[in-house]
Amino acid sequence: MTERRIGVFICHCGGNISDYVDVAAVRDAVAELPGVAYAETAMFACSDGTQQEMVQRIEEEGLDGLVVASCSPKLHLTTFRGVSRRAGLNPFQYTQVNIREQCSWAHTDDRAAATEKATGLVRGAIARTAESDALVPRSVDTTAASLVVGGGVTGLRAAIGLADLGLDVHLVERGEELGGEVARLGRTFPDERYGRSMVDELIAEIGERPRVTVHTSTELAAKSGSFGNYDVTLASADGTSTTARVGSIVVATGAATYEPSPGEFGFGLTGVVTLEEFTRDLESRHGRLHFRGRPVRTVAYVYCVGSRQADGNEYCSKYCCSAAVHASVEAADLDPRVRQYHLYRDVRTYGRFELSYEESRRRGSTYLRYPDDDPPRVVPTEDGRLRVTVTDLLTESTELAIEADVVVLVTGLVPRENAELTSLLHLPVGSDGFYNEIHPKLRPVETVVDGVLIAGTCQSPKTIGESVASGMAAVTQSGAMLMRGVAELDPQVAVVDPDACTWCGACAAVCPYEAISRQELSGRPVAVVDPTGCKGCGGCVSYCESDAIDLLGNTDAQVRALIESMVEVPA
Amino acid sequence: MDGPAHPRILVFSTTNISDPGIDLAGSRHLHYPASVFTLSVPCSSAIRPGWIVDALRHGFDGVFVAADGDECALLPDCNQRTARAVSLAQSRLTEEGLEPQRVTMAAICSVCAEPFVNHMREFAEKLAPLGPSAHAA
């Protein structure tokens, strides 16, 4: 094998690295290593000037590999892949070494040890780069159309956004009508609009956009093809079906409201209702608050019903505190004399909802904090009302009894039953039952399946505003993927060495994406990976008894070279 | 140069989940031993048992797999797969006369800065009485 010509740049990051790591010593320690053609330090590797210098060095020195030791790859992997590309070097022959977050900043107390470690990390990266291959992303033509699954507020707003970008949209709703859960809500914060009115406005907007085709009483029945060109079959309840070709799929199937079990906080007793029922059937008669025709003088709200339970849904449903607080303001609007008690564990009325919380207290709501392990108890009284007993942590755990006309159970959200859709689209489901994005902050609507996006409360409990925002993120992501007409697929996928493969089927059996199939090669069966179906997880690699599978970008040769060169073992 | 102090630990992290958690430990200037080296892979299920054995033969005294917990977007069952690879590696180590407790795994989330640092300190303490890996010298 001819010697590689690798260029190494070690960044000072101002002083973020060089205050704690002797970067010149790192350069000197690696400059003479086999395969290294050039090594230098840089004050800011990411600066325009240094980027230009890198391009120049790669061209002048004829470099065939690049190592940049600087910050986390989360920050500048793309930057230096761009440098490589501009210099005519394959971007996958560039390796970023994190000597800031994972070295200088973590070892500010020991310069010698931090320098030693940085040297080891750079040495490893050089060895890894020496084993790297030029990888070429597969380019695919994409279809300028999207499928939106779910006609709730998130899906409706996403469909409008997609159409406004110039994409054709198929909006599929399982139910007979568009609108989802929000259509059933009463007044909402901060605009005091009814859910139905918001939804109707969105539906009217959809009607004005000929690019959107609405399919109600319809489900996604089949999906084939790959990223950029999915062929979908939409089956209608009337037995007919249509097909469409789309570039992306936005899943906005929403969540369901938690249904309390009979007897849970008195659920089933007259007057014990969910928050949704309470806001829907609330009214004022002659200036007095009435619920379902009966006068109401005292309301008790029990928070966290169905949420944050050790033996149930462990998560916080996030929107319910704000919704309950807002409902109490609405009740006070209808009847300023109504007495309202909020039995809570923690009030989570973040952002603007804090205003609503303040307003509710100003209007006379009383907040009582109950212990996690001692929830309130609800029993009927002889005169047809309800007695709620609660331990109030804020008054030295005094036990209080509240006689109420209505007990409102502030219920959270639960994931919907969508087993068929989940399996059809290979959507990852978390332990809480909601769909998982790649990263909640860095890649909040993408799934590992390219072109399949998730938005709204199918991901996790959200407010209406947050749901719509995530729907718009899915719109933007679809636009970024589809509006150029061509897309590149990550080439870092699994490959099978057909000479080593003896076809046992183990890899195909463990691939949840069905990307591995059995094919005949020169009269014998071998495993073949479909590069458009493979997600590059590497989950099949260790199941191969013949060691015939490699993950490009993290090949056996690359990782072993890295492991074996990081620590210098004295002879 | 006699290399970093013992025990030298190789951490396998994952690009999307545990690596950001380890980055965060550094961003917050939380200290852990400088003899800890991190290597990231897309998903912990991609780790070959042979790599773990290889690390202990090439200067590392312990291997810590920073797994995804149940947050992995690539494979919902990656924890079980990773645990399988870890136990395969442990059996091989036992065959070679190395202590299987030189390999451990725990879930590290994308904001698990403090848990990571605590794991590193605890793991280093557990490895100390074992001495350098037999293949290191």
XYZ file of C-alpha atoms in Angstrom:
708
model
C 0.000 0.000 0.000
C 1.369 3.366 -0.976
C 1.818 5.814 1.853
C -1.062 8.177 2.518
C -0.594 11.925 2.412
C -2.610 13.227 5.339
C -2.772 16.855 6.457
C -3.266 17.572 10.173
C -4.518 20.878 11.578
C -4.584 21.422 15.340
C -6.715 24.297 16.510
C -5.954 26.695 19.383
C -9.611 27.783 19.429
C -8.363 31.165 20.641
C -7.228 29.779 23.950
C -10.075 27.374 24.576
C -7.803 24.524 23.603
C -4.291 26.001 23.775
C -4.687 27.310 27.348
C -4.963 23.707 28.544
C -3.260 21.700 25.791
C 0.187 22.345 24.346
C -0.945 22.317 20.722
C 2.586 22.775 19.344
C 3.676 19.680 21.271
C 0.747 17.744 19.793
C 1.799 18.871 16.296
C 5.428 17.869 16.903
C 4.374 14.470 18.247
C 2.333 13.589 15.160
C 4.200 15.416 12.371
C 6.585 12.541 11.695
C 4.049 9.727 11.934
C 3.746 7.517 8.854
C 1.208 8.911 6.415
C 1.388 12.477 7.716
C 2.477 14.862 4.941
C 1.728 18.114 6.679
C 0.954 19.182 10.253
C 0.304 22.659 11.574
C -1.506 24.530 14.313
C -4.141 27.191 13.664
C -5.494 29.965 15.872
C -9.049 29.358 14.628
C -9.366 26.397 12.272
C -12.916 27.399 11.369
C -11.995 30.961 10.306
C -12.332 31.828 6.630
C -8.587 32.462 6.345
C -7.628 29.068 7.771
C -10.251 27.317 5.661
C -8.700 28.882 2.564
C -5.251 27.871 3.731
C -6.472 24.291 4.199
C -7.845 24.223 0.665
C -4.501 25.537 -0.605
C -2.500 22.955 1.390
C -4.676 20.094 0.216
C -4.158 21.160 -3.404
C -0.449 22.031 -3.173
C 0.607 19.068 -1.075
C -1.624 16.648 -2.942
C -3.210 15.536 0.347
C -5.506 12.505 0.298
C -6.714 12.751 3.875
C -7.482 15.520 6.358
C -7.557 15.548 10.159
C -8.795 18.608 12.033
C -8.361 18.526 15.807
C -10.676 21.166 17.201
C -14.135 21.212 18.741
C -17.040 18.777 18.727
C -17.979 17.427 15.280
C -21.510 18.630 16.063
C -20.216 22.145 15.418
C -17.882 21.880 12.463
C -18.076 18.459 10.801
C -20.047 20.054 7.980
C -17.634 23.009 7.785
C -14.575 20.858 7.192
C -16.361 18.415 4.938
C -17.064 21.538 2.874
C -13.363 22.466 2.946
C -12.509 18.979 1.696
C -15.076 19.187 -1.067
C -13.833 22.593 -2.229
C -10.296 21.259 -2.372
C -11.295 18.211 -4.381
C -10.725 15.848 -1.441
C -13.391 13.273 -0.673
C -15.279 14.586 2.408
C -15.339 11.112 3.939
C -11.530 11.089 4.060
C -11.675 13.893 6.577
C -11.809 13.129 10.311
C -12.676 15.618 13.022
C -11.102 15.074 16.432
C -12.769 16.616 19.425
C -9.938 17.973 21.603
C -12.041 20.751 23.128
C -15.267 19.427 24.725
C -13.741 15.972 25.165
C -10.236 17.066 26.149
C -9.119 20.627 26.955
C -12.338 21.670 28.692
C -12.662 18.431 30.661
C -9.034 18.471 31.865
C -8.342 22.114 32.609
C -6.478 21.018 35.751
C -3.673 19.011 34.147
C -1.926 20.425 31.089
C 0.515 17.543 30.702
C -2.195 14.888 30.849
C -4.497 16.860 28.538
C -1.676 17.270 25.999
C -0.905 13.559 26.235
C -4.557 12.706 25.640
C -4.941 15.160 22.749
C -1.869 13.624 21.123
C -3.396 10.154 21.494
C -6.727 11.276 20.026
C -5.001 12.907 17.024
C -2.763 9.873 16.523
C -5.856 7.682 16.496
C -7.609 9.941 13.993
C -4.599 9.841 11.675
C -4.582 6.037 11.798
C -8.320 5.980 11.148
C -8.021 8.419 8.237
C -5.255 6.309 6.726
C -7.782 3.472 6.485
C -10.570 5.653 5.058
C -12.062 5.137 1.637
C -13.534 7.728 -0.684
C -17.308 7.431 -0.303
C -19.730 8.926 -2.774
C -23.263 9.845 -1.703
C -25.934 8.380 -3.907
C -27.865 11.035 -5.725
C -31.598 10.569 -6.255
C -34.166 12.645 -8.114
C -36.969 13.620 -5.766
C -40.701 14.136 -6.219
C -42.039 17.581 -5.317
C -44.926 16.283 -3.232
C -45.621 15.358 0.382
C -48.025 13.127 2.235
C -49.382 14.437 5.522
C -50.834 11.765 7.787
C -53.319 13.233 10.252
C -55.778 16.092 9.775
C -55.458 17.721 13.187
C -54.144 21.195 13.780
C -50.521 20.127 13.146
C -51.314 18.312 9.904
C -53.594 21.081 8.631
C -51.025 23.797 9.233
C -48.269 21.636 7.729
C -50.359 20.990 4.599
C -50.842 24.749 4.125
C -47.116 25.367 4.620
C -46.117 22.633 2.169
C -48.525 23.933 -0.483
C -47.183 27.457 -0.021
C -43.683 26.152 -0.751
C -45.003 24.861 -4.060
C -45.236 21.197 -3.135
C -48.253 19.047 -3.946
C -49.863 17.711 -0.782
C -51.985 14.681 0.026
C -53.612 15.147 3.418
C -54.917 11.900 4.845
C -57.310 11.748 7.804
C -58.561 8.499 9.289
C -61.717 10.092 10.690
C -64.679 11.432 8.763
C -63.768 15.044 9.448
C -60.680 17.190 9.690
C -59.854 18.969 12.912
C -58.539 16.391 15.358
C -58.498 16.921 19.107
C -58.259 20.710 18.948
C -61.686 20.943 17.263
C -63.180 19.691 20.530
C -61.460 22.218 22.777
C -63.122 25.214 24.371
C -61.482 28.605 24.766
C -57.701 28.566 24.503
C -54.907 30.806 25.732
C -53.801 33.454 24.727
C -56.289 34.489 22.030
C -59.392 33.118 23.796
C -60.394 31.414 20.563
C -62.401 28.216 20.474
C -60.622 25.179 19.071
C -63.342 24.717 16.475
C -62.898 28.236 15.156
C -59.124 27.820 14.769
C -59.599 24.546 12.951
C -62.317 25.951 10.677
C -60.021 28.758 9.646
C -57.289 26.284 8.731
C -59.758 24.129 6.779
C -60.890 27.215 4.850
C -57.249 28.000 4.042
C -56.781 24.441 2.775
C -59.823 24.919 0.536
C -58.124 27.866 -1.119
C -55.084 25.799 -2.083
C -55.619 23.547 -5.094
C -52.264 21.846 -4.457
C -53.761 20.141 -1.397
C -55.859 17.023 -1.928
C -57.800 16.061 1.195
C -58.616 12.398 1.796
C -60.926 11.873 4.785
C -62.035 8.445 6.078
C -58.779 7.275 4.557
C -55.705 5.507 5.867
C -52.213 4.965 4.570
C -52.351 1.305 3.542
C -49.029 0.671 1.849
C -45.706 2.327 1.186
C -42.958 1.280 -1.186
C -40.014 2.931 -2.879
C -37.322 4.867 -1.113
C -36.425 8.365 -0.026
C -37.449 11.028 -2.505
C -39.889 8.755 -4.276
C -42.251 6.912 -1.984
C -45.235 5.247 -3.634
C -48.124 5.306 -1.206
C -51.491 3.602 -1.327
C -54.334 5.430 0.379
C -57.269 3.207 1.280
C -60.662 4.823 1.807
C -63.306 3.436 4.146
C -65.623 3.058 1.131
C -63.326 0.331 -0.205
C -61.651 2.360 -2.935
C -57.993 3.218 -2.961
C -55.715 5.662 -4.714
C -51.978 5.785 -5.182
C -49.616 8.726 -5.131
C -45.903 9.365 -5.404
C -44.450 11.645 -2.714
C -40.984 12.770 -1.692
C -41.637 13.084 2.023
C -44.147 11.882 4.584
C -45.141 14.038 7.548
C -46.659 11.983 10.350
C -48.949 14.147 12.502
C -51.208 11.567 14.048
C -51.531 13.332 17.387
C -52.193 11.956 20.829
C -55.293 10.953 22.773
C -56.578 12.303 26.075
C -55.980 10.075 29.073
C -59.162 8.318 30.167
C -59.220 7.856 33.957
C -60.077 4.386 35.274
C -63.388 4.028 37.118
C -62.816 5.137 40.701
C -59.565 6.988 39.927
C -59.972 10.166 42.024
C -63.675 9.354 42.166
C -64.060 9.140 38.397
C -67.552 7.820 37.696
C -69.168 9.782 40.541
C -71.575 12.524 39.479
C -69.619 15.753 39.291
C -66.200 14.169 38.770
C -65.241 15.051 35.204
C -62.227 15.460 32.974
C -60.874 18.910 32.128
C -62.078 18.531 28.550
C -65.669 17.808 29.692
C -65.554 20.668 32.173
C -64.524 23.335 29.651
C -66.992 22.051 27.071
C -70.092 22.092 29.298
C -69.361 25.178 31.367
C -71.872 28.044 31.195
C -73.199 31.063 33.050
C -76.882 31.338 33.998
C -78.044 34.585 35.614
C -74.446 35.410 36.465
C -73.816 32.102 38.293
C -71.545 29.325 37.071
C -73.406 26.230 35.929
C -72.091 22.874 34.821
C -74.473 20.531 33.035
C -77.438 22.514 34.324
C -76.374 22.490 37.985
C -75.082 25.551 39.858
C -71.431 25.424 40.840
C -70.019 27.284 43.821
C -66.833 25.357 44.417
C -64.522 23.639 41.938
C -61.567 21.428 42.859
C -58.985 20.648 40.194
C -56.815 17.560 40.667
C -53.608 17.857 38.612
C -51.368 15.182 37.091
C -54.147 12.635 36.556
C -52.619 9.965 34.333
C -49.266 11.739 34.215
C -46.105 11.351 36.284
C -47.385 8.108 37.822
C -44.811 5.584 38.949
C -46.929 2.665 37.758
C -48.483 4.370 34.725
C -47.402 7.169 32.402
C -44.189 8.440 33.904
C -43.931 11.511 31.692
C -45.312 15.021 32.293
C -48.057 15.849 29.782
C -46.835 19.412 29.702
C -49.925 21.237 28.454
C -52.411 20.308 31.181
C -51.285 22.726 33.938
C -51.659 25.638 31.533
C -55.021 24.356 30.288
C -56.407 23.911 33.808
C -55.150 27.287 34.985
C -56.721 28.891 31.932
C -60.015 27.055 32.525
C -60.138 28.487 36.031
C -59.768 31.997 34.635
C -62.605 31.252 32.237
C -64.776 30.002 35.113
C -63.992 33.190 37.061
C -64.990 35.214 33.996
C -68.377 33.500 33.991
C -68.852 33.877 37.733
C -66.376 35.941 39.778
C -67.757 34.480 43.030
C -66.871 30.855 42.253
C -64.362 29.284 44.686
C -61.599 27.342 42.986
C -58.980 25.038 44.517
C -56.064 23.679 42.485
C -54.561 20.486 43.929
C -51.198 20.224 42.182
C -47.776 18.618 42.395
C -45.770 21.178 40.414
C -47.262 23.976 38.332
C -45.675 24.006 34.879
C -47.072 27.144 33.266
C -43.956 28.156 31.382
C -43.468 31.153 29.097
C -46.555 33.254 28.461
C -48.734 30.809 30.392
C -47.210 32.309 33.509
C -49.467 35.321 32.866
C -52.488 33.067 32.977
C -51.256 31.521 36.247
C -50.870 34.988 37.795
C -54.296 35.986 36.546
C -55.905 32.911 38.096
C -54.351 33.653 41.497
C -55.352 37.295 41.224
C -58.916 36.128 40.582
C -58.982 34.095 43.772
C -57.860 30.586 42.834
C -56.179 28.796 45.748
C -53.245 26.457 45.031
C -52.624 23.501 47.337
C -49.605 21.302 46.804
C -50.137 17.618 47.463
C -47.340 15.077 48.083
C -46.387 12.665 45.274
C -47.078 9.681 47.504
C -50.272 10.985 49.090
C -52.745 11.964 46.362
C -56.105 13.601 47.141
C -59.119 11.384 47.875
C -62.589 12.087 46.475
C -65.773 10.748 48.158
C -69.457 11.629 47.743
C -71.222 13.463 50.571
C -74.756 12.776 51.782
C -76.080 15.978 50.269
C -74.920 15.025 46.769
C -71.713 17.016 46.683
C -68.101 15.812 46.706
C -65.582 15.863 49.532
C -61.936 16.136 48.488
C -59.350 15.448 51.177
C -55.854 16.673 50.497
C -52.593 17.033 52.401
C -51.265 20.527 51.761
C -47.468 20.497 51.759
C -47.299 24.286 51.913
C -49.118 24.542 55.243
C -47.059 22.027 57.188
C -48.824 19.063 55.602
C -52.174 19.987 57.079
C -54.990 17.740 55.969
C -57.750 19.812 54.414
C -61.249 18.821 53.310
C -62.903 20.692 50.446
C -66.606 20.375 49.708
C -66.922 20.784 45.956
C -69.705 20.722 43.383
C -67.388 19.682 40.597
C -64.050 17.863 40.756
C -62.083 18.388 37.564
C -59.510 15.716 36.759
C -56.707 17.428 34.883
C -55.888 14.630 32.491
C -52.809 14.412 30.314
C -52.120 12.976 26.891
C -51.449 9.387 25.929
C -49.979 7.976 22.716
C -52.454 6.815 20.102
C -52.866 3.231 19.031
C -51.312 3.178 15.571
C -49.577 -0.169 15.364
C -50.132 -0.604 11.621
C -48.840 2.840 10.686
C -45.899 2.443 13.054
C -44.832 -0.788 11.431
C -45.572 0.420 7.881
C -43.320 3.469 8.229
C -40.778 1.845 10.609
C -41.359 4.632 13.117
C -39.249 4.333 16.267
C -41.395 4.180 19.400
C -39.933 5.243 22.749
C -40.633 3.541 26.064
C -43.392 6.119 26.673
C -45.197 5.020 23.510
C -44.610 8.264 21.568
C -42.549 8.442 18.361
C -38.861 9.292 18.697
C -37.134 11.939 16.634
C -33.398 11.644 15.928
C -32.628 14.300 18.529
C -35.167 16.432 20.415
C -33.159 19.616 19.965
C -30.727 19.126 17.098
C -32.964 17.202 14.676
C -36.412 17.546 16.196
C -38.706 16.295 13.400
C -36.521 13.850 11.509
C -36.625 10.103 11.947
C -33.872 7.778 10.838
C -35.977 6.930 7.819
C -34.989 9.615 5.310
C -37.979 11.667 4.222
C -40.248 10.407 7.016
C -40.850 13.236 9.463
C -42.845 13.405 12.688
C -44.587 16.434 14.142
C -47.035 17.423 16.840
C -48.245 15.348 19.754
C -47.409 11.998 18.151
C -43.853 12.847 19.336
C -44.686 13.896 22.873
C -47.300 15.989 24.681
C -47.224 19.554 23.355
C -49.294 22.727 23.429
C -51.118 23.791 20.262
C -48.431 26.377 19.558
C -45.624 23.855 19.991
C -47.450 21.311 17.814
C -47.911 23.784 14.989
C -44.283 24.907 15.301
C -43.082 21.332 14.909
C -45.421 20.911 11.926
C -43.776 23.931 10.341
C -40.355 22.455 11.081
C -41.437 19.376 9.132
C -42.541 21.683 6.293
C -39.150 23.392 6.224
C -37.361 20.065 6.364
C -39.471 18.733 3.482
C -38.752 21.877 1.482
C -35.019 21.572 2.117
C -35.087 17.966 0.963
C -37.396 18.238 -2.024
C -37.206 21.665 -3.601
C -33.829 21.134 -5.269
C -35.243 18.137 -7.099
C -32.227 16.003 -6.205
C -31.070 14.706 -2.840
C -27.971 12.978 -1.591
C -28.120 9.874 0.559
C -25.553 9.256 3.300
C -23.077 6.739 1.875
C -22.109 5.482 5.354
C -24.112 2.281 5.118
C -23.430 -1.410 5.691
C -21.813 -3.474 2.961
C -21.388 -7.221 2.677
C -18.210 -8.802 1.344
C -19.737 -11.455 -0.946
C -16.579 -13.578 -0.846
C -16.751 -13.872 2.928
C -20.536 -14.213 3.177
C -21.857 -17.737 3.624
C -25.539 -16.685 3.831
C -26.848 -17.741 7.189
C -29.568 -15.089 7.181
C -28.678 -13.731 10.636
C -28.094 -10.182 9.356
C -31.348 -10.066 7.404
C -33.226 -11.344 10.458
C -31.969 -8.550 12.733
C -32.475 -5.650 10.297
C -35.735 -3.876 11.202
C -35.580 -1.848 7.976
C -35.668 -4.924 5.734
C -32.622 -3.550 3.930
C -30.822 -6.906 3.661
C -31.905 -9.579 1.211
C -30.719 -12.926 -0.059
C -29.454 -12.879 -3.606
C -27.728 -15.369 -5.888
C -24.151 -14.607 -6.841
C -22.253 -17.032 -9.087
C -24.653 -19.777 -8.132
C -24.528 -19.339 -4.336
C -26.663 -17.278 -1.970
C -25.202 -14.153 -0.387
C -26.573 -11.263 1.634
C -26.915 -7.930 -0.160
C -27.573 -4.588 1.541
C -29.834 -2.101 -0.233
C -27.988 1.209 0.278
C -31.183 3.253 0.039
C -32.928 1.184 2.707
C -29.958 0.908 5.103
C -29.920 3.475 7.915
C -26.256 2.968 8.772
C -26.851 1.865 12.364
C -24.467 -1.071 12.139
C -26.810 -3.245 14.196
C -26.233 -6.191 11.824
C -22.431 -6.104 11.977
C -21.848 -8.082 15.159
C -24.407 -10.743 14.190
C -22.285 -11.880 11.239
C -20.413 -15.046 12.213
C -18.160 -14.696 9.139
C -17.272 -11.031 9.808
C -18.453 -10.300 6.280
C -20.285 -7.026 7.057
C -18.620 -3.668 7.368
C -20.156 -0.298 8.120
C -18.688 2.258 5.715
C -17.192 5.178 7.616
C -16.724 2.919 10.640
C -15.118 -0.117 9.056
C -13.385 -2.785 11.085
C -10.036 -1.606 9.679
C -10.719 2.044 10.589
C -11.901 1.395 14.123
C -9.138 -1.092 14.914
C -6.507 1.312 13.565
C -7.947 4.006 15.814
C -8.145 1.804 18.928
C -4.668 0.394 18.434
C -2.940 3.745 18.020
C -4.534 5.961 20.659
C -2.419 4.764 23.554
C 1.321 4.395 23.106
C 2.328 1.249 24.905
C 5.945 1.232 26.040
C 7.854 -1.698 24.585
C 6.730 9.018 26.890
C 5.110 6.433 29.103
C 1.526 7.175 28.083
C -1.339 8.472 30.180
C -1.779 7.344 33.749
C -3.763 4.221 34.543
C -6.445 3.157 34.388
C -6.852 3.984 30.727
C -10.467 3.772 29.706
C -11.893 3.565 26.216
C -15.452 4.877 25.987
C -17.626 3.877 23.074
C -20.182 6.654 22.615
C -22.958 7.201 20.091
C -23.027 10.117 17.689
C -26.541 11.347 18.455
C -27.103 10.504 22.108
C -24.189 9.832 24.432
C -21.534 11.832 22.569
C -23.457 15.099 23.113
C -23.754 14.113 26.793
C -19.979 13.650 27.035
C -19.467 16.933 25.146
C -21.686 18.642 27.689
C -19.498 17.401 30.547
C -16.583 19.209 28.878
C -18.632 22.315 28.077
C -19.444 22.558 31.758
C -15.776 22.004 32.632
C -16.629 18.959 34.736
C -13.438 17.037 35.323
C -12.858 13.340 34.818
C -9.574 11.470 34.404
C -7.574 12.477 31.309
C -6.888 8.786 30.745
C -10.443 8.458 29.380
C -10.624 8.350 25.558
C -13.873 8.459 23.594
C -14.662 6.828 20.256
C -18.076 7.420 18.719
C -20.198 5.117 16.573
C -23.658 5.729 15.046
C -25.371 3.290 17.432
C -23.875 1.193 20.221
C -25.201 -1.953 18.529
C -22.510 -1.379 15.865
C -19.737 -2.212 18.345
C -17.996 -5.476 17.528
C -17.034 -7.626 20.507
C -13.597 -7.886 18.874
C -13.067 -4.129 19.218
C -13.543 -4.351 22.970
C -11.025 -7.168 23.222
C -8.689 -5.270 20.907
C -8.784 -2.189 23.144
C -7.753 -4.234 26.183
C -4.886 -5.703 24.198
C -3.656 -2.302 23.057
C -3.134 -0.268 26.155
C -6.593 0.216 27.613
C -7.391 -1.136 31.073
C -11.136 -0.883 30.744
C -13.891 -0.347 28.181
C -17.054 1.602 28.981
C -19.954 1.426 26.539
C -22.040 4.600 26.799
C -25.268 3.148 25.412
C -28.364 4.988 24.232
C -30.834 3.867 26.879
C -34.179 3.721 25.112
C -33.676 6.958 23.208
C -31.974 5.498 20.139
C -33.718 6.628 16.985
C -31.999 3.979 14.876
C -32.863 0.778 16.712
C -35.436 0.554 19.503
C -33.792 -2.625 20.811
C -30.189 -1.456 20.543
C -29.620 -1.922 24.274
C -30.258 -5.647 24.090
C -28.041 -5.896 21.014
C -25.257 -3.958 22.712
C -25.575 -6.032 25.868
C -25.169 -9.143 23.721
C -21.971 -7.757 22.149
C -20.649 -6.810 25.593
C -21.289 -10.253 27.013
C -19.682 -11.901 23.975
C -16.632 -9.717 24.570
C -16.638 -10.658 28.263
C -16.643 -14.364 27.453
C -13.689 -13.893 25.131
C -11.826 -11.970 27.795
C -12.445 -14.746 30.304
C -11.047 -17.249 27.799
C -7.951 -15.106 27.477
C -7.483 -14.816 31.229
C -8.625 -11.181 31.462
C -11.179 -9.961 33.980
C -14.642 -9.546 32.396
C -15.363 -6.654 34.771
C -12.951 -4.578 32.691
C -15.946 -4.056 30.390
C -19.099 -2.313 31.481
C -22.024 -0.526 29.933
C -24.527 2.096 31.058
C -26.981 4.424 29.373
C -25.718 7.976 28.936
C -28.268 10.457 27.575
C -27.570 13.590 25.570
C -27.586 15.774 28.685
C -26.095 13.179 31.081
C -22.960 15.212 31.836
C -22.799 14.546 35.561
C -23.801 10.874 35.352
C -21.024 10.374 32.780
C -18.411 11.984 34.998
C -19.591 9.929 37.978
C -19.473 6.746 35.912
C -15.892 7.538 34.864
C -14.762 8.119 38.452
C -16.490 4.980 39.706
C -15.233 2.835 36.832
C -11.666 4.116 37.346
C -11.936 3.184 41.039
C -13.170 -0.303 40.161
C -10.404 -0.810 37.608
C -7.601 0.425 39.882
C -7.273 -2.766 41.989
C -7.176 -4.869 38.798
C -3.968 -3.108 37.712
C -3.001 -2.540 34.087
C -4.567 -4.854 31.550
C -2.343 -7.935 31.246
C -1.819 -7.320 27.545
C -0.856 -3.708 27.977
C 2.714 -4.125 29.090
